[in-house]
mmCIF file of C-alpha atoms in Angstrom:
data_model
loop_
_atom_site.group_PDB
_atom_site.id
_atom_site.type_symbol
_atom_site.label_atom_id
_atom_site.label_comp_id
_atom_site.label_asym_id
_atom_site.label_seq_id
_atom_site.Cartn_x
_atom_site.Cartn_y
_atom_site.Cartn_z
ATOM 1 C CA UNK Z 1 58.320 -24.014 -1.208
ATOM 2 C CA UNK Z 2 57.635 -20.222 -0.730
ATOM 3 C CA UNK Z 3 57.999 -18.409 -4.206
ATOM 4 C CA UNK Z 4 57.764 -14.686 -4.608
ATOM 5 C CA UNK Z 5 56.700 -13.793 -8.016
ATOM 6 C CA UNK Z 6 57.009 -10.286 -9.581
ATOM 7 C CA UNK Z 7 54.729 -9.373 -12.244
ATOM 8 C CA UNK Z 8 52.406 -12.298 -11.443
ATOM 9 C CA UNK Z 9 48.942 -10.433 -12.674
ATOM 10 C CA UNK Z 10 50.612 -9.856 -16.318
ATOM 11 C CA UNK Z 11 50.192 -12.445 -19.158
ATOM 12 C CA UNK Z 12 53.122 -14.714 -18.520
ATOM 13 C CA UNK Z 13 53.150 -14.113 -14.834
ATOM 14 C CA UNK Z 14 49.629 -15.108 -14.369
ATOM 15 C CA UNK Z 15 49.885 -18.078 -16.373
ATOM 16 C CA UNK Z 16 52.745 -19.081 -14.082
ATOM 17 C CA UNK Z 17 50.765 -18.358 -11.041
ATOM 18 C CA UNK Z 18 47.633 -20.375 -12.263
ATOM 19 C CA UNK Z 19 49.954 -23.289 -13.295
ATOM 20 C CA UNK Z 20 51.733 -23.339 -9.725
ATOM 21 C CA UNK Z 21 48.367 -23.223 -7.916
ATOM 22 C CA UNK Z 22 46.786 -25.805 -10.142
ATOM 23 C CA UNK Z 23 49.541 -28.154 -10.317
ATOM 24 C CA UNK Z 24 52.060 -27.630 -7.506
ATOM 25 C CA UNK Z 25 51.722 -27.075 -3.671
ATOM 26 C CA UNK Z 26 53.677 -24.250 -3.158
ATOM 27 C CA UNK Z 27 52.938 -20.881 -1.471
ATOM 28 C CA UNK Z 28 52.912 -17.789 -3.641
ATOM 29 C CA UNK Z 29 53.297 -14.025 -2.972
ATOM 30 C CA UNK Z 30 52.841 -11.850 -5.924
ATOM 31 C CA UNK Z 31 54.171 -8.545 -6.457
ATOM 32 C CA UNK Z 32 52.604 -6.457 -9.102
ATOM 33 C CA UNK Z 33 51.823 -2.773 -9.551
ATOM 34 C CA UNK Z 34 48.665 -3.786 -11.538
ATOM 35 C CA UNK Z 35 49.612 -0.927 -14.330
ATOM 36 C CA UNK Z 36 47.609 -1.234 -17.523
ATOM 37 C CA UNK Z 37 48.556 -4.755 -18.461
ATOM 38 C CA UNK Z 38 48.269 -6.172 -14.802
ATOM 39 C CA UNK Z 39 44.697 -7.687 -14.159
ATOM 40 C CA UNK Z 40 43.573 -8.987 -10.921
ATOM 41 C CA UNK Z 41 41.078 -10.976 -12.785
ATOM 42 C CA UNK Z 42 43.545 -13.046 -14.469
ATOM 43 C CA UNK Z 43 44.571 -14.531 -11.055
ATOM 44 C CA UNK Z 44 41.175 -14.370 -9.368
ATOM 45 C CA UNK Z 45 40.965 -18.186 -9.009
ATOM 46 C CA UNK Z 46 44.370 -18.311 -7.523
ATOM 47 C CA UNK Z 47 43.839 -15.599 -5.227
ATOM 48 C CA UNK Z 48 40.652 -17.561 -3.944
ATOM 49 C CA UNK Z 49 42.916 -20.150 -2.436
ATOM 50 C CA UNK Z 50 44.945 -20.156 0.757
ATOM 51 C CA UNK Z 51 48.258 -20.479 -0.994
ATOM 52 C CA UNK Z 52 48.311 -17.354 -2.840
ATOM 53 C CA UNK Z 53 48.527 -13.583 -1.978
ATOM 54 C CA UNK Z 54 48.906 -10.460 -3.817
ATOM 55 C CA UNK Z 55 51.002 -7.172 -2.838
ATOM 56 C CA UNK Z 56 50.104 -4.360 -4.714
ATOM 57 C CA UNK Z 57 53.560 -2.890 -4.822
ATOM 58 C CA UNK Z 58 55.695 -1.096 -7.478
ATOM 59 C CA UNK Z 59 58.814 -2.977 -8.136
ATOM 60 C CA UNK Z 60 60.911 0.348 -7.995
ATOM 61 C CA UNK Z 61 59.742 0.734 -4.251
ATOM 62 C CA UNK Z 62 62.732 -0.494 -2.552
ATOM 63 C CA UNK Z 63 61.670 -0.441 0.872
ATOM 64 C CA UNK Z 64 58.344 -2.085 -0.070
ATOM 65 C CA UNK Z 65 60.172 -4.786 -1.898
ATOM 66 C CA UNK Z 66 62.474 -5.362 0.911
ATOM 67 C CA UNK Z 67 59.528 -5.545 3.405
ATOM 68 C CA UNK Z 68 57.883 -8.331 1.007
ATOM 69 C CA UNK Z 69 61.292 -10.519 1.407
ATOM 70 C CA UNK Z 70 61.216 -9.833 5.107
ATOM 71 C CA UNK Z 71 57.599 -10.947 5.808
ATOM 72 C CA UNK Z 72 57.207 -13.607 3.367
ATOM 73 C CA UNK Z 73 60.561 -15.247 3.788
ATOM 74 C CA UNK Z 74 60.768 -16.811 0.279
ATOM 75 C CA UNK Z 75 62.859 -19.771 -0.844
ATOM 76 C CA UNK Z 76 62.784 -18.507 -4.491
ATOM 77 C CA UNK Z 77 62.039 -15.562 -6.563
ATOM 78 C CA UNK Z 78 60.816 -15.440 -10.070
ATOM 79 C CA UNK Z 79 61.143 -12.068 -11.730
ATOM 80 C CA UNK Z 80 58.838 -11.158 -14.432
ATOM 81 C CA UNK Z 81 57.794 -7.644 -13.757
ATOM 82 C CA UNK Z 82 58.389 -5.684 -16.997
ATOM 83 C CA UNK Z 83 57.237 -3.167 -19.449
ATOM 84 C CA UNK Z 84 57.209 -5.432 -22.604
ATOM 85 C CA UNK Z 85 55.427 -3.800 -25.469
ATOM 86 C CA UNK Z 86 58.152 -2.616 -28.062
ATOM 87 C CA UNK Z 87 55.942 0.070 -29.674
ATOM 88 C CA UNK Z 88 55.312 1.721 -26.170
ATOM 89 C CA UNK Z 89 59.091 1.646 -25.632
ATOM 90 C CA UNK Z 90 59.332 3.584 -28.831
ATOM 91 C CA UNK Z 91 56.944 6.060 -28.009
ATOM 92 C CA UNK Z 92 57.938 6.405 -24.241
ATOM 93 C CA UNK Z 93 61.241 4.765 -23.219
ATOM 94 C CA UNK Z 94 61.554 6.431 -19.878
ATOM 95 C CA UNK Z 95 59.096 4.128 -18.113
ATOM 96 C CA UNK Z 96 60.831 0.890 -19.746
ATOM 97 C CA UNK Z 97 64.220 2.078 -18.208
ATOM 98 C CA UNK Z 98 62.440 2.956 -14.857
ATOM 99 C CA UNK Z 99 60.714 -0.401 -14.555
ATOM 100 C CA UNK Z 100 62.883 -3.082 -16.394
ATOM 101 C CA UNK Z 101 66.398 -1.518 -15.121
ATOM 102 C CA UNK Z 102 65.754 0.326 -11.927
ATOM 103 C CA UNK Z 103 62.998 -2.163 -10.849
ATOM 104 C CA UNK Z 104 65.488 -4.994 -11.387
ATOM 105 C CA UNK Z 105 68.227 -3.243 -9.393
ATOM 106 C CA UNK Z 106 65.740 -2.687 -6.454
ATOM 107 C CA UNK Z 107 64.592 -6.434 -6.629
ATOM 108 C CA UNK Z 108 68.304 -7.515 -6.693
ATOM 109 C CA UNK Z 109 69.364 -5.293 -3.740
ATOM 110 C CA UNK Z 110 66.469 -6.474 -1.675
ATOM 111 C CA UNK Z 111 67.161 -10.225 -2.636
ATOM 112 C CA UNK Z 112 70.884 -9.678 -1.659
ATOM 113 C CA UNK Z 113 70.152 -8.443 1.516
ATOM 114 C CA UNK Z 114 67.585 -11.134 2.381
ATOM 115 C CA UNK Z 115 70.122 -13.885 1.150
ATOM 116 C CA UNK Z 116 73.098 -12.703 2.964
ATOM 117 C CA UNK Z 117 70.954 -12.771 6.489
ATOM 118 C CA UNK Z 118 68.987 -15.847 5.608
ATOM 119 C CA UNK Z 119 69.389 -19.007 7.693
ATOM 120 C CA UNK Z 120 71.867 -21.600 6.037
ATOM 121 C CA UNK Z 121 68.939 -24.039 5.061
ATOM 122 C CA UNK Z 122 67.446 -21.071 3.032
ATOM 123 C CA UNK Z 123 70.637 -19.997 1.549
ATOM 124 C CA UNK Z 124 71.523 -23.507 0.399
ATOM 125 C CA UNK Z 125 68.439 -23.665 -2.194
ATOM 126 C CA UNK Z 126 67.668 -20.065 -2.617
ATOM 127 C CA UNK Z 127 67.275 -19.109 -6.286
ATOM 128 C CA UNK Z 128 66.381 -16.033 -8.186
ATOM 129 C CA UNK Z 129 65.102 -16.553 -11.865
ATOM 130 C CA UNK Z 130 65.052 -13.633 -14.186
ATOM 131 C CA UNK Z 131 62.628 -14.126 -16.983
ATOM 132 C CA UNK Z 132 64.037 -12.205 -20.243
ATOM 133 C CA UNK Z 133 63.506 -12.320 -23.873
ATOM 134 C CA UNK Z 134 65.190 -13.145 -27.045
ATOM 135 C CA UNK Z 135 64.999 -9.705 -28.260
ATOM 136 C CA UNK Z 136 68.151 -8.868 -26.298
ATOM 137 C CA UNK Z 137 70.101 -10.765 -28.989
ATOM 138 C CA UNK Z 138 68.964 -8.517 -31.887
ATOM 139 C CA UNK Z 139 68.350 -9.321 -35.456
ATOM 140 C CA UNK Z 140 69.174 -12.688 -37.437
ATOM 141 C CA UNK Z 141 68.114 -11.028 -40.774
ATOM 142 C CA UNK Z 142 71.136 -11.715 -42.786
ATOM 143 C CA UNK Z 143 71.798 -15.337 -41.296
ATOM 144 C CA UNK Z 144 70.160 -18.811 -40.950
ATOM 145 C CA UNK Z 145 71.786 -19.055 -37.401
ATOM 146 C CA UNK Z 146 69.767 -19.195 -34.161
ATOM 147 C CA UNK Z 147 70.106 -17.489 -31.032
ATOM 148 C CA UNK Z 148 72.146 -19.534 -28.367
ATOM 149 C CA UNK Z 149 72.866 -18.949 -24.795
ATOM 150 C CA UNK Z 150 76.344 -17.489 -25.889
ATOM 151 C CA UNK Z 151 75.008 -15.296 -28.470
ATOM 152 C CA UNK Z 152 76.147 -11.496 -27.927
ATOM 153 C CA UNK Z 153 73.592 -9.057 -27.043
ATOM 154 C CA UNK Z 154 72.674 -6.614 -29.685
ATOM 155 C CA UNK Z 155 69.334 -4.954 -28.687
ATOM 156 C CA UNK Z 156 67.356 -2.798 -31.443
ATOM 157 C CA UNK Z 157 64.653 -1.244 -29.333
ATOM 158 C CA UNK Z 158 64.363 0.666 -26.030
ATOM 159 C CA UNK Z 159 62.463 -2.371 -24.706
ATOM 160 C CA UNK Z 160 65.097 -5.053 -25.692
ATOM 161 C CA UNK Z 161 68.097 -2.665 -24.384
ATOM 162 C CA UNK Z 162 66.307 -2.128 -20.924
ATOM 163 C CA UNK Z 163 65.668 -6.092 -20.965
ATOM 164 C CA UNK Z 164 69.410 -6.668 -21.672
ATOM 165 C CA UNK Z 165 70.613 -4.114 -19.027
ATOM 166 C CA UNK Z 166 68.345 -6.163 -16.337
ATOM 167 C CA UNK Z 167 70.185 -9.364 -17.504
ATOM 168 C CA UNK Z 168 73.655 -7.721 -16.938
ATOM 169 C CA UNK Z 169 72.475 -6.560 -13.624
ATOM 170 C CA UNK Z 170 71.526 -10.222 -12.638
ATOM 171 C CA UNK Z 171 74.762 -11.632 -13.960
ATOM 172 C CA UNK Z 172 76.845 -8.968 -11.957
ATOM 173 C CA UNK Z 173 75.058 -9.274 -8.661
ATOM 174 C CA UNK Z 174 75.715 -13.131 -9.012
ATOM 175 C CA UNK Z 175 79.354 -12.694 -9.900
ATOM 176 C CA UNK Z 176 79.883 -10.027 -7.275
ATOM 177 C CA UNK Z 177 77.587 -10.788 -4.437
ATOM 178 C CA UNK Z 178 77.224 -14.533 -4.949
ATOM 179 C CA UNK Z 179 73.443 -14.344 -5.406
ATOM 180 C CA UNK Z 180 72.268 -17.670 -6.908
ATOM 181 C CA UNK Z 181 70.642 -16.779 -10.067
ATOM 182 C CA UNK Z 182 69.170 -18.141 -13.257
ATOM 183 C CA UNK Z 183 68.110 -16.357 -16.581
ATOM 184 C CA UNK Z 184 65.882 -17.468 -19.439
ATOM 185 C CA UNK Z 185 65.479 -15.845 -22.748
ATOM 186 C CA UNK Z 186 62.166 -16.758 -24.348
ATOM 187 C CA UNK Z 187 60.565 -16.293 -27.908
ATOM 188 C CA UNK Z 188 57.325 -14.764 -28.650
ATOM 189 C CA UNK Z 189 54.588 -15.782 -26.263
ATOM 190 C CA UNK Z 190 50.792 -16.075 -27.122
ATOM 191 C CA UNK Z 191 47.864 -17.617 -25.435
ATOM 192 C CA UNK Z 192 45.138 -16.980 -23.216
ATOM 193 C CA UNK Z 193 44.829 -13.860 -20.951
ATOM 194 C CA UNK Z 194 47.137 -11.909 -23.183
ATOM 195 C CA UNK Z 195 46.754 -8.162 -23.348
ATOM 196 C CA UNK Z 196 44.646 -7.040 -26.325
ATOM 197 C CA UNK Z 197 47.292 -4.861 -27.965
ATOM 198 C CA UNK Z 198 49.822 -7.697 -28.384
ATOM 199 C CA UNK Z 199 49.951 -9.031 -31.817
ATOM 200 C CA UNK Z 200 48.076 -12.213 -31.779
ATOM 201 C CA UNK Z 201 45.078 -11.116 -29.536
ATOM 202 C CA UNK Z 202 44.933 -7.695 -31.282
ATOM 203 C CA UNK Z 203 44.342 -9.700 -34.773
ATOM 204 C CA UNK Z 204 41.762 -11.833 -33.194
ATOM 205 C CA UNK Z 205 39.754 -9.218 -31.596
ATOM 206 C CA UNK Z 206 40.068 -6.999 -34.720
ATOM 207 C CA UNK Z 207 39.027 -9.716 -37.030
ATOM 208 C CA UNK Z 208 36.083 -10.474 -34.733
ATOM 209 C CA UNK Z 209 34.689 -6.656 -34.828
ATOM 210 C CA UNK Z 210 35.394 -6.476 -38.576
ATOM 211 C CA UNK Z 211 38.195 -3.929 -38.201
ATOM 212 C CA UNK Z 212 41.479 -3.959 -40.297
ATOM 213 C CA UNK Z 213 44.380 -6.438 -39.544
ATOM 214 C CA UNK Z 214 47.511 -4.195 -39.718
ATOM 215 C CA UNK Z 215 50.641 -5.878 -40.626
ATOM 216 C CA UNK Z 216 54.021 -4.036 -40.595
ATOM 217 C CA UNK Z 217 55.863 -3.719 -43.747
ATOM 218 C CA UNK Z 218 55.254 -6.457 -46.218
ATOM 219 C CA UNK Z 219 54.553 -9.038 -43.249
ATOM 220 C CA UNK Z 220 57.953 -11.235 -43.731
ATOM 221 C CA UNK Z 221 59.107 -10.342 -40.370
ATOM 222 C CA UNK Z 222 59.868 -13.970 -38.653
ATOM 223 C CA UNK Z 223 59.195 -14.824 -35.093
ATOM 224 C CA UNK Z 224 59.584 -18.027 -33.090
ATOM 225 C CA UNK Z 225 56.210 -18.584 -31.413
ATOM 226 C CA UNK Z 226 55.719 -20.177 -27.840
ATOM 227 C CA UNK Z 227 52.417 -21.147 -26.196
ATOM 228 C CA UNK Z 228 52.466 -19.448 -22.786
ATOM 229 C CA UNK Z 229 51.564 -22.722 -20.871
ATOM 230 C CA UNK Z 230 54.679 -24.391 -22.359
ATOM 231 C CA UNK Z 231 56.540 -21.363 -21.248
ATOM 232 C CA UNK Z 232 55.660 -21.564 -17.638
ATOM 233 C CA UNK Z 233 56.219 -25.090 -17.487
ATOM 234 C CA UNK Z 234 59.878 -24.421 -18.708
ATOM 235 C CA UNK Z 235 60.070 -21.696 -16.015
ATOM 236 C CA UNK Z 236 59.408 -23.995 -13.261
ATOM 237 C CA UNK Z 237 61.801 -26.721 -14.867
ATOM 238 C CA UNK Z 238 64.587 -24.117 -14.881
ATOM 239 C CA UNK Z 239 63.831 -22.952 -11.323
ATOM 240 C CA UNK Z 240 63.747 -26.362 -9.889
ATOM 241 C CA UNK Z 241 66.329 -28.215 -11.962
ATOM 242 C CA UNK Z 242 68.604 -25.515 -13.615
ATOM 243 C CA UNK Z 243 72.093 -24.903 -12.491
ATOM 244 C CA UNK Z 244 72.685 -21.429 -10.799
ATOM 245 C CA UNK Z 245 74.581 -18.982 -12.912
ATOM 246 C CA UNK Z 246 73.205 -20.452 -16.091
ATOM 247 C CA UNK Z 247 71.144 -19.135 -18.872
ATOM 248 C CA UNK Z 248 68.557 -21.205 -20.615
ATOM 249 C CA UNK Z 249 66.730 -20.337 -24.021
ATOM 250 C CA UNK Z 250 63.121 -21.238 -24.297
ATOM 251 C CA UNK Z 251 61.604 -21.473 -27.843
ATOM 252 C CA UNK Z 252 58.437 -23.020 -29.425
ATOM 253 C CA UNK Z 253 60.095 -24.445 -32.580
ATOM 254 C CA UNK Z 254 57.430 -22.354 -34.424
ATOM 255 C CA UNK Z 255 59.234 -20.025 -36.870
ATOM 256 C CA UNK Z 256 56.725 -18.119 -38.995
ATOM 257 C CA UNK Z 257 56.283 -14.863 -40.822
ATOM 258 C CA UNK Z 258 54.138 -12.477 -39.297
ATOM 259 C CA UNK Z 259 51.678 -12.542 -42.397
ATOM 260 C CA UNK Z 260 51.477 -16.397 -42.088
ATOM 261 C CA UNK Z 261 50.407 -15.825 -38.598
ATOM 262 C CA UNK Z 262 47.820 -13.570 -39.410
ATOM 263 C CA UNK Z 263 46.426 -15.709 -42.226
ATOM 264 C CA UNK Z 264 46.444 -18.775 -39.909
ATOM 265 C CA UNK Z 265 44.271 -16.587 -37.376
ATOM 266 C CA UNK Z 266 41.851 -15.797 -40.244
ATOM 267 C CA UNK Z 267 41.527 -19.401 -41.025
ATOM 268 C CA UNK Z 268 40.979 -20.637 -37.496
ATOM 269 C CA UNK Z 269 38.416 -18.014 -36.621
ATOM 270 C CA UNK Z 270 36.644 -18.924 -39.701
ATOM 271 C CA UNK Z 271 36.668 -22.581 -38.862
ATOM 272 C CA UNK Z 272 35.393 -21.933 -35.262
ATOM 273 C CA UNK Z 273 32.643 -19.574 -36.178
ATOM 274 C CA UNK Z 274 31.722 -21.690 -39.060
ATOM 275 C CA UNK Z 275 30.751 -18.645 -40.993
ATOM 276 C CA UNK Z 276 31.728 -17.870 -44.768
ATOM 277 C CA UNK Z 277 33.355 -14.621 -43.787
ATOM 278 C CA UNK Z 278 36.715 -13.950 -45.698
ATOM 279 C CA UNK Z 279 38.751 -12.377 -42.853
ATOM 280 C CA UNK Z 280 41.842 -12.289 -45.182
ATOM 281 C CA UNK Z 281 40.009 -9.434 -46.632
ATOM 282 C CA UNK Z 282 40.763 -7.384 -43.405
ATOM 283 C CA UNK Z 283 44.637 -7.493 -43.834
ATOM 284 C CA UNK Z 284 46.014 -4.214 -44.258
ATOM 285 C CA UNK Z 285 49.794 -3.640 -44.535
ATOM 286 C CA UNK Z 286 51.040 -0.342 -42.740
ATOM 287 C CA UNK Z 287 54.210 1.501 -42.362
ATOM 288 C CA UNK Z 288 56.808 -0.567 -40.770
ATOM 289 C CA UNK Z 289 57.977 -0.013 -37.180
ATOM 290 C CA UNK Z 290 61.170 1.911 -36.414
ATOM 291 C CA UNK Z 291 64.015 -0.504 -36.027
ATOM 292 C CA UNK Z 292 62.016 -3.500 -36.666
ATOM 293 C CA UNK Z 293 64.143 -6.689 -36.326
ATOM 294 C CA UNK Z 294 63.603 -9.131 -39.235
ATOM 295 C CA UNK Z 295 64.107 -12.463 -37.767
ATOM 296 C CA UNK Z 296 64.274 -14.136 -34.185
ATOM 297 C CA UNK Z 297 65.034 -17.639 -33.805
ATOM 298 C CA UNK Z 298 65.747 -19.676 -30.716
ATOM 299 C CA UNK Z 299 68.014 -22.764 -30.449
ATOM 300 C CA UNK Z 300 66.393 -24.543 -27.266
ATOM 301 C CA UNK Z 301 68.614 -27.620 -27.416
ATOM 302 C CA UNK Z 302 70.070 -26.735 -23.995
ATOM 303 C CA UNK Z 303 66.921 -26.955 -21.954
ATOM 304 C CA UNK Z 304 65.816 -29.774 -23.788
ATOM 305 C CA UNK Z 305 68.993 -31.902 -23.282
ATOM 306 C CA UNK Z 306 69.925 -30.823 -20.043
ATOM 307 C CA UNK Z 307 66.625 -30.439 -18.262
ATOM 308 C CA UNK Z 308 64.332 -32.639 -20.504
ATOM 309 C CA UNK Z 309 61.859 -29.919 -21.490
ATOM 310 C CA UNK Z 310 60.098 -29.627 -24.772
ATOM 311 C CA UNK Z 311 56.969 -27.744 -26.061
ATOM 312 C CA UNK Z 312 53.865 -29.653 -25.945
ATOM 313 C CA UNK Z 313 51.844 -27.424 -28.435
ATOM 314 C CA UNK Z 314 52.539 -26.933 -31.975
ATOM 315 C CA UNK Z 315 51.591 -23.555 -33.442
ATOM 316 C CA UNK Z 316 48.414 -25.050 -35.048
ATOM 317 C CA UNK Z 317 47.302 -26.429 -31.557
ATOM 318 C CA UNK Z 318 48.326 -23.493 -29.481
ATOM 319 C CA UNK Z 319 46.496 -21.100 -31.903
ATOM 320 C CA UNK Z 320 43.285 -22.938 -31.935
ATOM 321 C CA UNK Z 321 43.304 -22.971 -28.168
ATOM 322 C CA UNK Z 322 43.954 -19.278 -28.020
ATOM 323 C CA UNK Z 323 41.306 -18.297 -30.570
ATOM 324 C CA UNK Z 324 38.761 -20.517 -28.521
ATOM 325 C CA UNK Z 325 39.646 -19.059 -25.439
ATOM 326 C CA UNK Z 326 38.884 -15.410 -26.757
ATOM 327 C CA UNK Z 327 35.739 -16.439 -28.420
ATOM 328 C CA UNK Z 328 34.333 -17.841 -25.091
ATOM 329 C CA UNK Z 329 35.857 -15.245 -22.502
ATOM 330 C CA UNK Z 330 34.611 -12.090 -23.933
ATOM 331 C CA UNK Z 331 33.792 -10.608 -20.516
ATOM 332 C CA UNK Z 332 37.651 -10.575 -19.649
ATOM 333 C CA UNK Z 333 38.738 -8.772 -22.679
ATOM 334 C CA UNK Z 334 35.641 -6.396 -23.221
ATOM 335 C CA UNK Z 335 36.463 -5.100 -19.734
ATOM 336 C CA UNK Z 336 39.955 -4.191 -20.925
ATOM 337 C CA UNK Z 337 38.815 -2.591 -24.141
ATOM 338 C CA UNK Z 338 36.239 -0.496 -22.383
ATOM 339 C CA UNK Z 339 38.601 0.324 -19.414
ATOM 340 C CA UNK Z 340 36.540 -0.716 -16.615
ATOM 341 C CA UNK Z 341 38.995 -3.240 -15.343
ATOM 342 C CA UNK Z 342 41.144 -0.286 -14.237
ATOM 343 C CA UNK Z 343 38.113 1.523 -12.668
ATOM 344 C CA UNK Z 344 37.257 -1.639 -10.734
ATOM 345 C CA UNK Z 345 40.823 -1.531 -9.317
ATOM 346 C CA UNK Z 346 40.526 2.099 -8.269
ATOM 347 C CA UNK Z 347 37.342 1.307 -6.612
ATOM 348 C CA UNK Z 348 34.971 3.434 -8.819
#
């Protein structure tokens, strides 16, 4: 199978690429603009094979995306290209609307044109999987319920609103134009190769540097944590076994308060370094984020019962693997912290 993957040099996208190259026998074309969060070093092993190529293309460049379809002739598309950091969306929402909404529109237009003109044997198996987030559902602060595939959308941030918009576009292109689509909504991901400004790697690297560990509000906000390798297994399962037109929620069954996550990180680093340092002393409560949702929680029973997927990692095992990776791969994150990974891309 030939799979076109947008955003394949980002955190989840690169994990997906590595998984497919290491465990499957498909041909991959990655479309990635290589913005601040896209990193060629995260997929360098995949690009060294004969089955994976990278097109440094902006998802909003409709003609370039259309040309990728024409030249590659994919059997499936996995759409992960997105701006994803909530704080950045609050400070500068325009880029989120451009990439997440208009970029998805351009992809859908190119996919529609390609699909409508593809041979019957390609049309019969073609799929477009849109990878989304549980944040489109809003806040469960006053409820013990869980997000299901039928939960109404109620996004709180520019980021989640842009992802909700993308989901609606994908469904509309299916209903109006007959494009065979699938949608997944996942809980908070963590793991190796995650950009250092994200919550868990930020805490790990700050702790290693002896810097404050900033926690929003009182740290009581709850998230369901999903190890990235479990997520990409689920994505491939949905792509190959899911029913076109359906949505599948993907969660890790690990609901934790943010403060508990930070405390676990402190303990894990202490154990790995075998040092008496008390990293807990670095925890610092800061002013809460604007519009901060209190609780997210995924009901993943549909993907479990219909497709047989379950997460392999508990939060304890996944976190330990994550901490170990950041301890042993300093060269990867140091070149992000000092900015050299972007200079390399620009050939400087």
